[in-house]
Phi, psi and omega in degrees: 000130180284165179301321179299316179294322178297314179300316178299317180297318179296315179297320179296316178297316180297317180295319181292327177298317178296322179294317178299316180298316179296319181296314180296315180295318178299318178299314180293319178300320177294321176301316180293323176298318179298336178271005176098004180272167177109168353293156183262142184234127177299322181295322176294319176299319178297318179298315177297318182300321185264356182283147174262129178250165174245120177226132182053042176062025174221146179289138180215151176203163179301321184289345177302323181253322188267343182078177181267338179266106184294345181272356181249153177292150175251188180211128180301130188291332179269314186267340184078002181294134178295146178237126181298154180306147180279337183290122176295341177292330180260327183232084186303336179285345190305312183244036186262348185232108182304323181295319178292320179300312180295320178301313183287326173301313181300308183294310186286324177295317179298319181288316186279312184266345184081014181196171174287149174286148175282162174303325178296314179297317179300316180297319178294318176301310181299319180297318177295313182299326179281330186225064186294341182268358180268000000 
């Protein structure tokens, strides 16, 4: 394979990763709209992302493990395990699988908020993760 073909293959993979991430997030956002949520706001998602909640009598927040810079890796606050960046621009796999997104919403919302996230909260989070600069 020539260098030109390799570069083309890398660009094609990168482009498809972004498309997959957009497609999965778009599908979930529509699901949340069908449940009566919306419109979704990146700024509301950012506020939720940086907010401290109290669960099991201790303060918790998304940034405790994921940090405030979505392009950088985080670290689980209890286990110390590395967490890949949340930004699909840096980590194209991040928002590419609706089942994984829902799994992590369930687990992380219960741990962070002490309850499941509402469809509105999920939509705002996803909108922020996709568009952190808006």
